[in-house]
PDB file of C-alpha atoms and ligand atoms in Angstrom:
ATOM      1  CA  MET J   1     -24.897   7.914 -13.891  1.00 97.00           C
ATOM      2  CA  PHE J   2     -24.147  10.107 -16.885  1.00 98.00           C
ATOM      3  CA  TYR J   3     -20.829  11.060 -18.431  1.00 98.00           C
ATOM      4  CA  GLU J   4     -19.650  13.051 -21.408  1.00 98.00           C
ATOM      5  CA  THR J   5     -17.330  11.106 -23.680  1.00 97.00           C
ATOM      6  CA  ALA J   6     -15.313  14.228 -24.536  1.00 95.00           C
ATOM      7  CA  LYS J   7     -14.634  14.753 -20.815  1.00 96.00           C
ATOM      8  CA  ASN J   8     -14.197  11.029 -20.068  1.00 95.00           C
ATOM      9  CA  ASP J   9     -15.687  11.891 -16.649  1.00 97.00           C
ATOM     10  CA  HIS J  10     -17.277   8.486 -15.882  1.00 98.00           C
ATOM     11  CA  GLY J  11     -15.083   8.052 -12.814  1.00 98.00           C
ATOM     12  CA  LEU J  12     -14.829   4.312 -13.475  1.00 98.00           C
ATOM     13  CA  PRO J  13     -11.520   2.454 -13.647  1.00 97.00           C
ATOM     14  CA  HIS J  14     -12.146   1.583 -17.324  1.00 97.00           C
ATOM     15  CA  ASN J  15     -14.129   3.160 -20.166  1.00 97.00           C
ATOM     16  CA  PRO J  16     -17.450   1.266 -20.056  1.00 98.00           C
ATOM     17  CA  PHE J  17     -18.339   1.716 -23.761  1.00 98.00           C
ATOM     18  CA  LYS J  18     -17.472  -1.823 -24.899  1.00 98.00           C
ATOM     19  CA  ALA J  19     -19.345  -3.311 -21.916  1.00 98.00           C
ATOM     20  CA  LEU J  20     -22.465  -1.439 -23.069  1.00 98.00           C
ATOM     21  CA  ILE J  21     -22.479  -2.375 -26.762  1.00 98.00           C
ATOM     22  CA  ALA J  22     -22.269  -6.045 -25.926  1.00 98.00           C
ATOM     23  CA  PRO J  23     -22.142  -8.867 -26.658  1.00 98.00           C
ATOM     24  CA  ARG J  24     -20.626  -8.137 -30.070  1.00 98.00           C
ATOM     25  CA  PRO J  25     -20.144 -10.864 -32.693  1.00 98.00           C
ATOM     26  CA  ILE J  26     -16.552 -11.677 -33.544  1.00 98.00           C
ATOM     27  CA  GLY J  27     -15.369 -11.613 -37.141  1.00 98.00           C
ATOM     28  CA  TRP J  28     -12.427 -13.976 -37.242  1.00 98.00           C
ATOM     29  CA  ILE J  29     -10.858 -12.606 -40.395  1.00 98.00           C
ATOM     30  CA  THR J  30      -8.503 -14.416 -42.764  1.00 98.00           C
ATOM     31  CA  THR J  31      -6.666 -12.299 -45.320  1.00 98.00           C
ATOM     32  CA  MET J  32      -3.828 -12.829 -47.771  1.00 97.00           C
ATOM     33  CA  SER J  33      -1.245 -10.279 -48.881  1.00 97.00           C
ATOM     34  CA  ALA J  34      -0.266  -9.725 -52.512  1.00 97.00           C
ATOM     35  CA  ARG J  35       2.835 -11.803 -51.718  1.00 96.00           C
ATOM     36  CA  GLY J  36       0.703 -14.711 -50.445  1.00 96.00           C
ATOM     37  CA  GLU J  37       1.238 -14.170 -46.697  1.00 95.00           C
ATOM     38  CA  VAL J  38      -1.770 -15.375 -44.674  1.00 96.00           C
ATOM     39  CA  ASN J  39      -3.181 -13.482 -41.702  1.00 96.00           C
ATOM     40  CA  LEU J  40      -5.893 -14.485 -39.219  1.00 98.00           C
ATOM     41  CA  SER J  41      -7.141 -12.230 -36.430  1.00 98.00           C
ATOM     42  CA  PRO J  42     -10.339 -11.571 -34.450  1.00 98.00           C
ATOM     43  CA  TYR J  43     -12.330  -8.340 -34.758  1.00 98.00           C
ATOM     44  CA  SER J  44     -15.254  -7.600 -32.430  1.00 98.00           C
ATOM     45  CA  PHE J  45     -16.003  -4.292 -34.069  1.00 98.00           C
ATOM     46  CA  PHE J  46     -17.703  -6.535 -36.591  1.00 98.00           C
ATOM     47  CA  ASN J  47     -21.211  -7.118 -37.845  1.00 98.00           C
ATOM     48  CA  ALA J  48     -23.524  -7.867 -40.745  1.00 98.00           C
ATOM     49  CA  VAL J  49     -24.708  -4.527 -42.122  1.00 98.00           C
ATOM     50  CA  SER J  50     -26.850  -5.611 -45.103  1.00 98.00           C
ATOM     51  CA  ASP J  51     -28.523  -8.781 -46.371  1.00 98.00           C
ATOM     52  CA  ARG J  52     -29.485  -7.813 -49.948  1.00 97.00           C
ATOM     53  CA  PRO J  53     -26.699  -8.311 -50.829  1.00 98.00           C
ATOM     54  CA  ASP J  54     -24.977  -9.786 -47.781  1.00 98.00           C
ATOM     55  CA  ILE J  55     -22.418  -7.230 -46.545  1.00 99.00           C
ATOM     56  CA  VAL J  56     -20.220  -7.421 -43.447  1.00 99.00           C
ATOM     57  CA  ALA J  57     -17.945  -4.846 -41.833  1.00 99.00           C
ATOM     58  CA  PHE J  58     -15.037  -4.856 -39.416  1.00 98.00           C
ATOM     59  CA  SER J  59     -13.174  -1.949 -37.907  1.00 98.00           C
ATOM     60  CA  SER J  60      -9.461  -1.774 -37.186  1.00 98.00           C
ATOM     61  CA  ASP J  61      -7.627   0.392 -34.666  1.00 98.00           C
ATOM     62  CA  GLY J  62      -5.066   1.734 -37.102  1.00 97.00           C
ATOM     63  CA  TYR J  63      -4.121   0.031 -40.326  1.00 96.00           C
ATOM     64  CA  LYS J  64      -3.611  -3.514 -39.092  1.00 96.00           C
ATOM     65  CA  ASP J  65      -2.491  -6.314 -41.415  1.00 96.00           C
ATOM     66  CA  ALA J  66      -6.081  -7.478 -41.957  1.00 97.00           C
ATOM     67  CA  VAL J  67      -6.944  -4.112 -43.532  1.00 98.00           C
ATOM     68  CA  THR J  68      -3.738  -3.821 -45.540  1.00 97.00           C
ATOM     69  CA  PHE J  69      -4.041  -7.372 -46.868  1.00 97.00           C
ATOM     70  CA  ALA J  70      -7.781  -7.081 -47.602  1.00 98.00           C
ATOM     71  CA  GLU J  71      -7.056  -3.993 -49.664  1.00 98.00           C
ATOM     72  CA  GLU J  72      -4.066  -5.565 -51.430  1.00 98.00           C
ATOM     73  CA  THR J  73      -5.968  -8.605 -52.694  1.00 98.00           C
ATOM     74  CA  ARG J  74      -9.541  -7.249 -52.330  1.00 98.00           C
ATOM     75  CA  GLU J  75     -10.687 -10.385 -50.543  1.00 98.00           C
ATOM     76  CA  PHE J  76     -11.162 -11.705 -47.019  1.00 98.00           C
ATOM     77  CA  VAL J  77     -12.915 -14.529 -45.164  1.00 98.00           C
ATOM     78  CA  CYS J  78     -14.954 -14.221 -41.933  1.00 98.00           C
ATOM     79  CA  ASN J  79     -14.815 -17.383 -39.872  1.00 98.00           C
ATOM     80  CA  LEU J  80     -17.133 -18.024 -36.920  1.00 98.00           C
ATOM     81  CA  ALA J  81     -15.451 -18.131 -33.515  1.00 98.00           C
ATOM     82  CA  THR J  82     -17.068 -20.759 -31.300  1.00 98.00           C
ATOM     83  CA  TYR J  83     -16.722 -21.745 -27.647  1.00 98.00           C
ATOM     84  CA  GLU J  84     -14.720 -24.803 -28.711  1.00 98.00           C
ATOM     85  CA  LEU J  85     -12.276 -22.554 -30.601  1.00 98.00           C
ATOM     86  CA  LYS J  86     -12.048 -19.772 -28.009  1.00 98.00           C
ATOM     87  CA  GLU J  87      -8.415 -20.368 -27.000  1.00 98.00           C
ATOM     88  CA  ALA J  88      -7.316 -20.588 -30.642  1.00 98.00           C
ATOM     89  CA  MET J  89      -9.289 -17.429 -31.469  1.00 98.00           C
ATOM     90  CA  ASN J  90      -7.564 -15.596 -28.624  1.00 98.00           C
ATOM     91  CA  ALA J  91      -4.137 -16.884 -29.692  1.00 98.00           C
ATOM     92  CA  THR J  92      -4.631 -15.429 -33.164  1.00 98.00           C
ATOM     93  CA  SER J  93      -4.789 -11.919 -31.691  1.00 98.00           C
ATOM     94  CA  ALA J  94      -1.084 -12.179 -30.808  1.00 96.00           C
ATOM     95  CA  PRO J  95       1.022  -9.565 -32.617  1.00 93.00           C
ATOM     96  CA  LEU J  96       3.115 -11.913 -34.750  1.00 93.00           C
ATOM     97  CA  PRO J  97       5.639 -10.540 -37.267  1.00 92.00           C
ATOM     98  CA  ARG J  98       4.134  -9.975 -40.717  1.00 88.00           C
ATOM     99  CA  GLY J  99       4.377 -13.138 -42.794  1.00 84.00           C
ATOM    100  CA  GLU J 100       4.120 -15.497 -39.810  1.00 91.00           C
ATOM    101  CA  SER J 101       0.794 -17.330 -39.990  1.00 91.00           C
ATOM    102  CA  GLU J 102      -1.504 -17.072 -36.970  1.00 95.00           C
ATOM    103  CA  LEU J 103      -3.145 -20.317 -38.169  1.00 95.00           C
ATOM    104  CA  ASP J 104       0.076 -22.264 -37.545  1.00 94.00           C
ATOM    105  CA  PHE J 105       0.664 -20.381 -34.290  1.00 96.00           C
ATOM    106  CA  ALA J 106      -2.804 -21.313 -32.985  1.00 98.00           C
ATOM    107  CA  GLY J 107      -2.683 -24.919 -34.261  1.00 97.00           C
ATOM    108  CA  LEU J 108      -5.464 -24.335 -36.793  1.00 98.00           C
ATOM    109  CA  THR J 109      -5.852 -25.907 -40.228  1.00 98.00           C
ATOM    110  CA  PRO J 110      -6.208 -23.783 -43.365  1.00 98.00           C
ATOM    111  CA  ALA J 111      -8.893 -25.055 -45.752  1.00 98.00           C
ATOM    112  CA  PRO J 112      -9.154 -23.755 -49.314  1.00 98.00           C
ATOM    113  CA  SER J 113     -11.865 -21.217 -50.083  1.00 98.00           C
ATOM    114  CA  ARG J 114     -13.838 -21.580 -53.336  1.00 98.00           C
ATOM    115  CA  LEU J 115     -14.186 -18.035 -54.681  1.00 98.00           C
ATOM    116  CA  VAL J 116     -11.429 -16.129 -52.900  1.00 98.00           C
ATOM    117  CA  LYS J 117      -7.745 -16.825 -52.196  1.00 98.00           C
ATOM    118  CA  PRO J 118      -7.488 -16.386 -48.403  1.00 98.00           C
ATOM    119  CA  PRO J 119      -8.059 -19.778 -46.757  1.00 98.00           C
ATOM    120  CA  ARG J 120     -10.795 -20.411 -44.237  1.00 98.00           C
ATOM    121  CA  VAL J 121     -10.333 -22.018 -40.834  1.00 98.00           C
ATOM    122  CA  ALA J 122     -11.184 -25.717 -41.292  1.00 98.00           C
ATOM    123  CA  GLU J 123     -12.189 -26.090 -37.625  1.00 98.00           C
ATOM    124  CA  SER J 124     -14.771 -23.280 -37.835  1.00 98.00           C
ATOM    125  CA  PRO J 125     -18.372 -24.318 -38.676  1.00 98.00           C
ATOM    126  CA  VAL J 126     -19.065 -21.210 -40.790  1.00 98.00           C
ATOM    127  CA  ALA J 127     -16.943 -19.190 -43.209  1.00 98.00           C
ATOM    128  CA  LEU J 128     -18.078 -16.228 -45.306  1.00 99.00           C
ATOM    129  CA  GLU J 129     -15.986 -15.644 -48.411  1.00 99.00           C
ATOM    130  CA  CYS J 130     -15.948 -11.883 -49.039  1.00 99.00           C
ATOM    131  CA  LYS J 131     -14.900  -9.451 -51.743  1.00 99.00           C
ATOM    132  CA  TRP J 132     -13.584  -6.134 -50.395  1.00 99.00           C
ATOM    133  CA  LEU J 133     -15.848  -3.192 -51.215  1.00 98.00           C
ATOM    134  CA  LYS J 134     -14.236  -0.195 -49.546  1.00 98.00           C
ATOM    135  CA  THR J 135     -12.394   1.054 -46.480  1.00 98.00           C
ATOM    136  CA  ILE J 136     -13.784   4.073 -44.673  1.00 98.00           C
ATOM    137  CA  ALA J 137     -11.633   6.184 -42.357  1.00 98.00           C
ATOM    138  CA  LEU J 138     -13.821   6.817 -39.294  1.00 98.00           C
ATOM    139  CA  GLU J 139     -13.170  10.529 -38.864  1.00 98.00           C
ATOM    140  CA  PRO J 140     -14.365  11.678 -35.433  1.00 97.00           C
ATOM    141  CA  LEU J 141     -15.673  15.115 -34.406  1.00 97.00           C
ATOM    142  CA  GLN J 142     -12.147  16.065 -33.337  1.00 95.00           C
ATOM    143  CA  GLY J 143      -8.852  15.018 -34.841  1.00 95.00           C
ATOM    144  CA  PRO J 144      -7.800  12.463 -37.424  1.00 97.00           C
ATOM    145  CA  ALA J 145      -9.300   9.003 -37.959  1.00 98.00           C
ATOM    146  CA  ARG J 146      -7.894   6.277 -35.790  1.00 98.00           C
ATOM    147  CA  TYR J 147     -10.228   3.438 -36.820  1.00 98.00           C
ATOM    148  CA  HIS J 148     -10.781   2.177 -40.355  1.00 98.00           C
ATOM    149  CA  LEU J 149     -13.958   0.340 -41.315  1.00 98.00           C
ATOM    150  CA  VAL J 150     -13.642  -2.369 -43.962  1.00 98.00           C
ATOM    151  CA  LEU J 151     -16.771  -3.363 -45.882  1.00 99.00           C
ATOM    152  CA  GLY J 152     -16.997  -6.604 -47.844  1.00 99.00           C
ATOM    153  CA  GLU J 153     -19.682  -8.364 -49.827  1.00 99.00           C
ATOM    154  CA  VAL J 154     -20.234 -12.023 -49.041  1.00 99.00           C
ATOM    155  CA  VAL J 155     -19.881 -14.066 -52.231  1.00 99.00           C
ATOM    156  CA  GLY J 156     -19.702 -17.602 -50.814  1.00 98.00           C
ATOM    157  CA  VAL J 157     -20.880 -19.245 -47.604  1.00 98.00           C
ATOM    158  CA  HIS J 158     -19.622 -22.450 -45.985  1.00 98.00           C
ATOM    159  CA  ILE J 159     -21.804 -24.074 -43.312  1.00 98.00           C
ATOM    160  CA  ASP J 160     -20.914 -27.307 -41.542  1.00 98.00           C
ATOM    161  CA  ASP J 161     -23.817 -29.602 -42.508  1.00 98.00           C
ATOM    162  CA  ARG J 162     -23.974 -30.953 -38.947  1.00 98.00           C
ATOM    163  CA  PHE J 163     -25.554 -27.653 -37.926  1.00 98.00           C
ATOM    164  CA  ILE J 164     -28.336 -27.666 -40.518  1.00 98.00           C
ATOM    165  CA  VAL J 165     -31.403 -29.256 -38.919  1.00 98.00           C
ATOM    166  CA  ASP J 166     -34.668 -29.630 -40.880  1.00 98.00           C
ATOM    167  CA  GLY J 167     -33.510 -26.897 -43.258  1.00 98.00           C
ATOM    168  CA  TYR J 168     -32.665 -24.403 -40.495  1.00 98.00           C
ATOM    169  CA  VAL J 169     -29.237 -23.414 -39.206  1.00 98.00           C
ATOM    170  CA  ASP J 170     -28.995 -24.315 -35.521  1.00 97.00           C
ATOM    171  CA  THR J 171     -26.980 -21.242 -34.487  1.00 98.00           C
ATOM    172  CA  ALA J 172     -26.999 -22.074 -30.781  1.00 97.00           C
ATOM    173  CA  ALA J 173     -25.652 -25.583 -31.405  1.00 97.00           C
ATOM    174  CA  MET J 174     -22.529 -23.998 -32.922  1.00 98.00           C
ATOM    175  CA  ARG J 175     -22.010 -22.140 -29.612  1.00 98.00           C
ATOM    176  CA  PRO J 176     -20.752 -18.885 -31.165  1.00 98.00           C
ATOM    177  CA  ILE J 177     -18.895 -16.619 -28.775  1.00 98.00           C
ATOM    178  CA  ALA J 178     -19.311 -12.865 -28.577  1.00 98.00           C
ATOM    179  CA  ARG J 179     -17.209 -10.130 -27.012  1.00 98.00           C
ATOM    180  CA  ALA J 180     -18.254  -7.863 -24.182  1.00 98.00           C
ATOM    181  CA  GLY J 181     -16.248  -5.334 -22.177  1.00 98.00           C
ATOM    182  CA  TYR J 182     -13.084  -5.879 -20.163  1.00 98.00           C
ATOM    183  CA  ARG J 183     -12.038  -9.551 -20.476  1.00 98.00           C
ATOM    184  CA  ASP J 184     -15.624 -10.782 -20.807  1.00 98.00           C
ATOM    185  CA  TYR J 185     -17.226 -12.927 -23.483  1.00 98.00           C
ATOM    186  CA  PHE J 186     -20.655 -14.520 -23.867  1.00 98.00           C
ATOM    187  CA  VAL J 187     -21.611 -17.780 -25.519  1.00 98.00           C
ATOM    188  CA  ALA J 188     -24.902 -18.438 -27.318  1.00 97.00           C
ATOM    189  CA  THR J 189     -26.488 -21.706 -26.211  1.00 95.00           C
ATOM    190  CA  PRO J 190     -29.847 -23.436 -26.835  1.00 94.00           C
ATOM    191  CA  GLU J 191     -30.964 -22.440 -23.278  1.00 95.00           C
ATOM    192  CA  THR J 192     -30.581 -18.710 -23.993  1.00 95.00           C
ATOM    193  CA  ARG J 193     -32.471 -18.749 -27.300  1.00 96.00           C
ATOM    194  CA  PHE J 194     -35.962 -17.270 -27.561  1.00 97.00           C
ATOM    195  CA  SER J 195     -38.168 -16.429 -30.526  1.00 96.00           C
ATOM    196  CA  MET J 196     -40.625 -13.607 -31.220  1.00 97.00           C
ATOM    197  CA  THR J 197     -42.942 -12.765 -34.089  1.00 97.00           C
ATOM    198  CA  ARG J 198     -42.842  -9.204 -35.386  1.00 95.00           C
ATOM    199  CA  PRO J 199     -45.971  -7.053 -35.189  1.00 95.00           C
ATOM    200  CA  ALA J 200     -47.906  -6.933 -38.437  1.00 94.00           C
ATOM    201  CA  GLY J 201     -46.136  -4.605 -40.871  1.00 89.00           C
ATOM    202  CA  GLY J 202     -43.130  -4.399 -38.544  1.00 79.00           C
TER     203      GLY J 202
HETATM  204  C1  FMN T 301     -11.928 -11.013 -29.225  1.00 72.95           C
HETATM  205  C2  FMN T 301     -11.046  -9.962 -29.828  1.00 72.95           C
HETATM  206  C3  FMN T 301     -11.617  -8.928 -30.576  1.00 72.95           C
HETATM  207  C4  FMN T 301     -10.816  -7.944 -31.168  1.00 72.95           C
HETATM  208  N1  FMN T 301     -11.422  -6.951 -31.885  1.00 72.95           N
HETATM  209  C5  FMN T 301     -10.654  -6.010 -32.485  1.00 72.95           C
HETATM  210  C6  FMN T 301     -11.273  -4.991 -33.284  1.00 72.95           C
HETATM  211  O1  FMN T 301     -12.502  -4.950 -33.439  1.00 72.95           O
HETATM  212  N2  FMN T 301     -10.465  -4.081 -33.870  1.00 72.95           N
HETATM  213  C7  FMN T 301      -9.105  -4.095 -33.716  1.00 72.95           C
HETATM  214  O2  FMN T 301      -8.432  -3.235 -34.271  1.00 72.95           O
HETATM  215  N3  FMN T 301      -8.491  -5.064 -32.987  1.00 72.95           N
HETATM  216  C8  FMN T 301      -9.240  -6.016 -32.370  1.00 72.95           C
HETATM  217  N4  FMN T 301      -8.641  -7.013 -31.646  1.00 72.95           N
HETATM  218  C9  FMN T 301      -7.177  -7.079 -31.611  1.00 72.95           C
HETATM  219  C10 FMN T 301      -6.633  -7.734 -32.897  1.00 72.95           C
HETATM  220  O3  FMN T 301      -7.163  -9.030 -33.079  1.00 72.95           O
HETATM  221  C11 FMN T 301      -5.100  -7.824 -32.792  1.00 72.95           C
HETATM  222  O4  FMN T 301      -4.570  -6.520 -32.743  1.00 72.95           O
HETATM  223  C12 FMN T 301      -4.488  -8.577 -33.941  1.00 72.95           C
HETATM  224  O5  FMN T 301      -3.114  -8.765 -33.649  1.00 72.95           O
HETATM  225  C13 FMN T 301      -4.600  -7.838 -35.239  1.00 72.95           C
HETATM  226  O6  FMN T 301      -3.909  -8.597 -36.187  1.00 72.95           O
HETATM  227  P1  FMN T 301      -3.500  -8.051 -37.620  1.00 72.95           P
HETATM  228  O7  FMN T 301      -2.658  -6.797 -37.426  1.00 72.95           O
HETATM  229  O8  FMN T 301      -2.674  -9.193 -38.051  1.00 72.95           O
HETATM  230  O9  FMN T 301      -4.748  -7.834 -38.400  1.00 72.95           O
HETATM  231  C14 FMN T 301      -9.404  -8.000 -31.014  1.00 72.95           C
HETATM  232  C15 FMN T 301      -8.831  -9.045 -30.259  1.00 72.95           C
HETATM  233  C16 FMN T 301      -9.633 -10.000 -29.667  1.00 72.95           C
HETATM  234  C17 FMN T 301      -9.014 -11.124 -28.868  1.00 72.95           C
END
């Protein structure tokens, strides 16, 4: 099949876009407002976009609290959502009133970060402490921007030592979850891992 996005003429019950760019990693973002309110919410328009230095990005449909807070205090934390934490991760996407902590709501424990003020999720095996770099309004071909892309540089990294084996991070053992389309998710496991060596010069 072929469809034109401007015409939305796919004829399917739902727009398939998010089922095609999948699975997407989930940035489980902690932020803090200037007044000290803590926010935690998942973003699957999320990825690493540079590694020298380490830079991550997440994109918000409108100016959600995570964007507002990240801009206010110029800091955020990306926690890793795992299979074990999937229900808690989902719970933190609930639209709570501003100032009500999603960590409490989801039964999660805040742990202090080292270099930034927003706490990390103690139950999560990985947390990236980030300094906000910029927010980019994603202006489409037609009309005003709806999504806003937040870029942050990673300044500190927490890794649960249980997942460091012989000097390597055992990603699959952490069972990270990733978002697909509709209500679907995927989980990375040791059985689905494979390795390849790049061609010379590649
Ligand atoms: C797995 C998952 C991924 C999500 N990804 C995004 C996303 O990429 N962008 C977005 O705007 N909302 C996304 N959402 C919805 C937000 O998490 C939700 O709107 C949340 O309430 C935003 O909270 P905030 O306004 O406190 O930042 C996602 C929800 C779930 C469960």
